[in-house]
Coordinates of N, CA and C in Angstrom, one line a residue:
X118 N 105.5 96.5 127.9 CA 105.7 97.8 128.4 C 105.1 98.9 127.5
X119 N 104.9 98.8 126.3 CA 104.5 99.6 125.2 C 103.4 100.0 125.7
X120 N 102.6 100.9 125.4 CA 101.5 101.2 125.7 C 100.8 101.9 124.9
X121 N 99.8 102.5 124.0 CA 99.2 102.7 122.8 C 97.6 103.1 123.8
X122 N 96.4 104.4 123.7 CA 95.7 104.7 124.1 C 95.1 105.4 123.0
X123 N 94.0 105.2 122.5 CA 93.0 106.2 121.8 C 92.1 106.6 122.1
X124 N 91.7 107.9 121.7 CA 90.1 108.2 122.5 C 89.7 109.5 121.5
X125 N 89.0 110.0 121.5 CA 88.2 110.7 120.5 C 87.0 110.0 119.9
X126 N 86.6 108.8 119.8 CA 85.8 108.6 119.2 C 84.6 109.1 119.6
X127 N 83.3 108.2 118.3 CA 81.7 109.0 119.0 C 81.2 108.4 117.9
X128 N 79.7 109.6 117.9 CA 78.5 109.5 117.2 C 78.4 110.7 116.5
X129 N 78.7 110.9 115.1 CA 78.4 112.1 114.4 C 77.6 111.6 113.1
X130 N 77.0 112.7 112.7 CA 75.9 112.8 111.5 C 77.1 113.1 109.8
X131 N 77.0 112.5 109.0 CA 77.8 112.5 107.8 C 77.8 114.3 107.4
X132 N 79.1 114.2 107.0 CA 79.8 115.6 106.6 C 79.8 116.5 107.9
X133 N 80.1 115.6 109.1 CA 80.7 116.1 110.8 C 82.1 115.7 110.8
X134 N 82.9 115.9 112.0 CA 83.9 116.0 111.5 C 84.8 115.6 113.5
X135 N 85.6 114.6 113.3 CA 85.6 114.0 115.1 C 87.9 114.1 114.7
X136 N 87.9 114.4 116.0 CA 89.8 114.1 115.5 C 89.7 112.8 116.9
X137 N 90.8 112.3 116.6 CA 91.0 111.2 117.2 C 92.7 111.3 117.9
X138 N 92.4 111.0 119.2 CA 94.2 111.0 120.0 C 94.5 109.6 120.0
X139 N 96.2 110.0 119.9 CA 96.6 108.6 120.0 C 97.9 108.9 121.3
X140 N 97.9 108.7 122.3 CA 98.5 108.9 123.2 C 99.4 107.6 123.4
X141 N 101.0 107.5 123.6 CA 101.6 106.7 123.7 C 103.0 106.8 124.9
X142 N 103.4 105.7 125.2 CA 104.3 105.2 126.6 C 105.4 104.3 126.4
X143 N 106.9 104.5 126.5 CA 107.0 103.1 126.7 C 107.5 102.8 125.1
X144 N 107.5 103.4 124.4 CA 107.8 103.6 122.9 C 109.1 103.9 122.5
X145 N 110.4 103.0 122.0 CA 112.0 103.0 121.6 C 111.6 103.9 120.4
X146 N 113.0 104.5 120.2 CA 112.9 105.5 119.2 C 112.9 104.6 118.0
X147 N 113.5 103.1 117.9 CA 113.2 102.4 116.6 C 111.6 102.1 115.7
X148 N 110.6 102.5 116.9 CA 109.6 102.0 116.6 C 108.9 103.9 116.0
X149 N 109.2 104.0 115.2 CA 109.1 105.6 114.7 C 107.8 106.1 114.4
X150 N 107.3 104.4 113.6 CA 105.9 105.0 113.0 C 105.1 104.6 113.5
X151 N 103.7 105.5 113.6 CA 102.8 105.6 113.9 C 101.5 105.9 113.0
X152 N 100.7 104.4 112.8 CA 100.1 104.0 112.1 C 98.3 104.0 112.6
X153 N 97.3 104.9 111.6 CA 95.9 104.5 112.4 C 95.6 103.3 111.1
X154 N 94.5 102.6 112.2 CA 93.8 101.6 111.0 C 92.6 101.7 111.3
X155 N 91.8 100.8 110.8 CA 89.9 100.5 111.4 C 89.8 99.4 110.8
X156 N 88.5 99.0 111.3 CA 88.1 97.6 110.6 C 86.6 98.1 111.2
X157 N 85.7 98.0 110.3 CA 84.1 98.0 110.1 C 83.6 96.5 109.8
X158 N 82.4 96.4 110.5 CA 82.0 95.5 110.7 C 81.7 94.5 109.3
X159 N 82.4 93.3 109.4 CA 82.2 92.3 107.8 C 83.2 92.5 106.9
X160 N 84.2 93.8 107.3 CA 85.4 94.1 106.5 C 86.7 93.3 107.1
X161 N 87.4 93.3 106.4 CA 88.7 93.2 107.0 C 89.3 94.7 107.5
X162 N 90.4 94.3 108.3 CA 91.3 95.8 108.3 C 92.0 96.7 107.4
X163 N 92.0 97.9 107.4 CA 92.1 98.9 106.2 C 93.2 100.1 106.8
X164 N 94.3 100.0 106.6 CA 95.3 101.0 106.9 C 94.7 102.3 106.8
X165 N 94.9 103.6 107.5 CA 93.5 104.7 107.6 C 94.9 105.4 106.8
X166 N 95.8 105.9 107.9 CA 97.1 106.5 107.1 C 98.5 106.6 108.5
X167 N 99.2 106.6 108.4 CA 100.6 106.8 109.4 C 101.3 107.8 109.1
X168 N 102.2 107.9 110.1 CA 103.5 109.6 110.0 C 104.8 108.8 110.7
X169 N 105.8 109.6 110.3 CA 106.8 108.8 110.9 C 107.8 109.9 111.9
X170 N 108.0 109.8 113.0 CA 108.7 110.6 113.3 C 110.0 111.1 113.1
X171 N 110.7 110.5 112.6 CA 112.0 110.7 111.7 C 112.3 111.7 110.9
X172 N 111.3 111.8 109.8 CA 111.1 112.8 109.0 C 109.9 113.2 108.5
X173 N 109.0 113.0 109.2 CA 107.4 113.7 109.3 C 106.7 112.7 108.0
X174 N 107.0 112.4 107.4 CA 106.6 112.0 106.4 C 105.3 110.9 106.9
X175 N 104.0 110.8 105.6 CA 102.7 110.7 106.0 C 102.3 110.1 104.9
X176 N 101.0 109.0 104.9 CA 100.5 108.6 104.0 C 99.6 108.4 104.3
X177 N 98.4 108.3 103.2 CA 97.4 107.8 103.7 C 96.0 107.3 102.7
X178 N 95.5 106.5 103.2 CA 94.4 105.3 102.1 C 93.5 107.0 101.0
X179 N 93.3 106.2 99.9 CA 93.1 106.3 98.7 C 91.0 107.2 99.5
X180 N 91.0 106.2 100.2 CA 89.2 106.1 100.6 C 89.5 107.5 101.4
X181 N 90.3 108.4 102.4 CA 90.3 109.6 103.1 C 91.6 110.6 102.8
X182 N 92.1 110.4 101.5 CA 92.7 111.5 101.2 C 91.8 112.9 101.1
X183 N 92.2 113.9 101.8 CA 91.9 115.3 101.4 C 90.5 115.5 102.5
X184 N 90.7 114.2 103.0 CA 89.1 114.5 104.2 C 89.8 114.6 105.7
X185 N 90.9 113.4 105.8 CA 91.9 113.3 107.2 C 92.8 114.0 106.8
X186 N 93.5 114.2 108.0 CA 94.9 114.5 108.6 C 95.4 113.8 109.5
X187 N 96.6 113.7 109.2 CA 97.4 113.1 110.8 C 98.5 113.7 111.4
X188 N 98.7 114.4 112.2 CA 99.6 115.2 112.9 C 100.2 114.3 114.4
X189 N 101.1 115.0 114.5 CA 102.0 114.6 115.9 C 102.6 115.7 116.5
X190 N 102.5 115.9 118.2 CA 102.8 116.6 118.8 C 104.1 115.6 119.7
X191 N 105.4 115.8 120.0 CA 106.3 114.8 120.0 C 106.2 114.8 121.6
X192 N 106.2 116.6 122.4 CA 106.1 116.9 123.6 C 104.9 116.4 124.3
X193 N 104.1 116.0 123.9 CA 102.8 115.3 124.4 C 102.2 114.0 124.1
X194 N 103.6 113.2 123.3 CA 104.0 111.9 122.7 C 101.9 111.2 122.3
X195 N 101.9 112.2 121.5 CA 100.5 112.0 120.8 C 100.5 112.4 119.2
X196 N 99.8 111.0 119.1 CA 99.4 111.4 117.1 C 97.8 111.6 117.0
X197 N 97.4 112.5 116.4 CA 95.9 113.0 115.9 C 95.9 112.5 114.9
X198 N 94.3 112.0 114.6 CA 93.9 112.2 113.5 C 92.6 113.0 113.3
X199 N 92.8 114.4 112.3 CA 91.3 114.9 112.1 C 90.9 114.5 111.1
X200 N 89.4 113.9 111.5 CA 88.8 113.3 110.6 C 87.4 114.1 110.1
X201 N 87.3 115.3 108.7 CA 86.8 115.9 108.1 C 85.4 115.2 107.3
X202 N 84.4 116.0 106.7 CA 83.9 114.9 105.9 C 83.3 113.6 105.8
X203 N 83.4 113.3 107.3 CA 82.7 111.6 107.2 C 81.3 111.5 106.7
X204 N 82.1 110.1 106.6 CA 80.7 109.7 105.6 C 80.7 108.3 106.4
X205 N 79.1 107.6 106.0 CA 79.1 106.5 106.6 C 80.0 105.4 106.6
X206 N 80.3 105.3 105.5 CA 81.3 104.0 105.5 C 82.9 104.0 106.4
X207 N 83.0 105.6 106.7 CA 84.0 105.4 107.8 C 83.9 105.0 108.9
X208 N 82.3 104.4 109.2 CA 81.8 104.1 110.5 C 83.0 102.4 111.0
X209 N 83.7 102.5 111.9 CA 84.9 101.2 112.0 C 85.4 101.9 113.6
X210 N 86.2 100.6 114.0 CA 86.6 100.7 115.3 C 88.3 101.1 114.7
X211 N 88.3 102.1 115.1 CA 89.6 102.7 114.8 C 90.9 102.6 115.9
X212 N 92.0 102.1 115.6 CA 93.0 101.9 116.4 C 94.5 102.1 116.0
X213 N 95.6 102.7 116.8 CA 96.6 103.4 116.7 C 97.8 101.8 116.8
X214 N 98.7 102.2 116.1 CA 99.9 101.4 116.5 C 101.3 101.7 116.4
X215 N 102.1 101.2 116.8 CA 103.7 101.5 116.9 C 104.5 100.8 115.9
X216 N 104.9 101.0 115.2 CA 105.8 100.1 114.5 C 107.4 100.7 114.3
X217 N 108.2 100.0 113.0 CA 109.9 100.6 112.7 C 109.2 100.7 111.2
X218 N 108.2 100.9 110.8 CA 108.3 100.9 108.8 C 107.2 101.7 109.3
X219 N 107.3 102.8 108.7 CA 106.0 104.2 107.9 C 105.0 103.0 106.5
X220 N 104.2 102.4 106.8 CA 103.5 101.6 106.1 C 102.1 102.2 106.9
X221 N 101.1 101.5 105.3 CA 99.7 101.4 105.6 C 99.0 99.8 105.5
X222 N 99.8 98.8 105.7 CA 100.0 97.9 105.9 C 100.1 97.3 107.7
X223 N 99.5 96.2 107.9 CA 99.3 95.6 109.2 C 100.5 95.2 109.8
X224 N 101.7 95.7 109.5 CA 103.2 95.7 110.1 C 103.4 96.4 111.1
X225 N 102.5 96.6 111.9 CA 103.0 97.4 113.5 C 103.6 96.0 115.0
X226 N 103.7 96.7 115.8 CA 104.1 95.7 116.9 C 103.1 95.9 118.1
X227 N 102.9 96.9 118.0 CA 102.2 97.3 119.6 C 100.7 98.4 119.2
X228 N 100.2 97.8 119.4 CA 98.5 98.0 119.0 C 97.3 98.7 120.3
X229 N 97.0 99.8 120.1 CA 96.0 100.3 121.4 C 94.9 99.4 121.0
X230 N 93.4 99.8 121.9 CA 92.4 98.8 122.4 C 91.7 99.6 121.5
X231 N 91.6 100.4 120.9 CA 90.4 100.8 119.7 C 89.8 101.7 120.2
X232 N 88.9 102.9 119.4 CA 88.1 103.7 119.9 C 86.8 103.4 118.6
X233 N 86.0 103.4 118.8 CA 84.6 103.7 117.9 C 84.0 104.6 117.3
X234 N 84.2 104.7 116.2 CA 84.1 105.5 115.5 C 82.6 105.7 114.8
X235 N 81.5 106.1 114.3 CA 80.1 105.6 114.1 C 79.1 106.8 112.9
X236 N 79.7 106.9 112.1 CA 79.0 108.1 111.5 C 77.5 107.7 110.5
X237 N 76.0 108.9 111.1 CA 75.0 108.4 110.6 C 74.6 109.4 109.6
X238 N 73.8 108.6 108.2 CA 73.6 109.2 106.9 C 72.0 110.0 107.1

């Protein structure tokens, strides 16, 4: 029943700048946090950053501090991410998830279908 939707992605030129929706359905209030990740091609998967709805609280990887943001609009059961600054190596298929732990860790339950993300140097 869960249901997880992303969309925002694209084709931008490095130091452009794309926000990403994460639109959700179907989501118990235990499952609070809301987590982006990506995985680029030959990488493994890399926690981007999450928010929790409980008490707003936010983290996020070491590699897009001070370039992203992640916000939540609760009336439009959607999480953003603006993504500032890109550079190529953010180029990864980026995807939203549901979980009960505010982690940047692969601990979610319910996973949308990815959007593509693609930035050129």
């Amino acid at each position: 029943q869960p249901q997880l939707v992303e969309s925002g992605g694209g084709l931008v030129q490095a130091g452009g700048s794309l926000r990403l929706s994460c639109t959700f359905s179907g989501v118990t209030s235990a499952y609070h946090a809301i987590g982006w990740f990506r995985q680029a091609p030959g990488k493994w998967p890399e926690g981007v950053s999450c928010i929790s709805s409980r008490d707003g609280r936010s983290y996020y990887a070491d590699s897009v501090t001070g370039r992203f943001t992640i916000s939540r609009d609760d009336a439009k059961n959607t999480v953003y991410l603006q993504m500032n600054n890109l550079k190529p190596e953010d180029t990864a298929v980026y995807s939203c998830a549901a979980g009960k732990v505010t982690t940047l860790r692969t601990l979610y339950d319910y996973w949308g279908q990815g959007t593509q993300v693609t930035v050129s140097s």
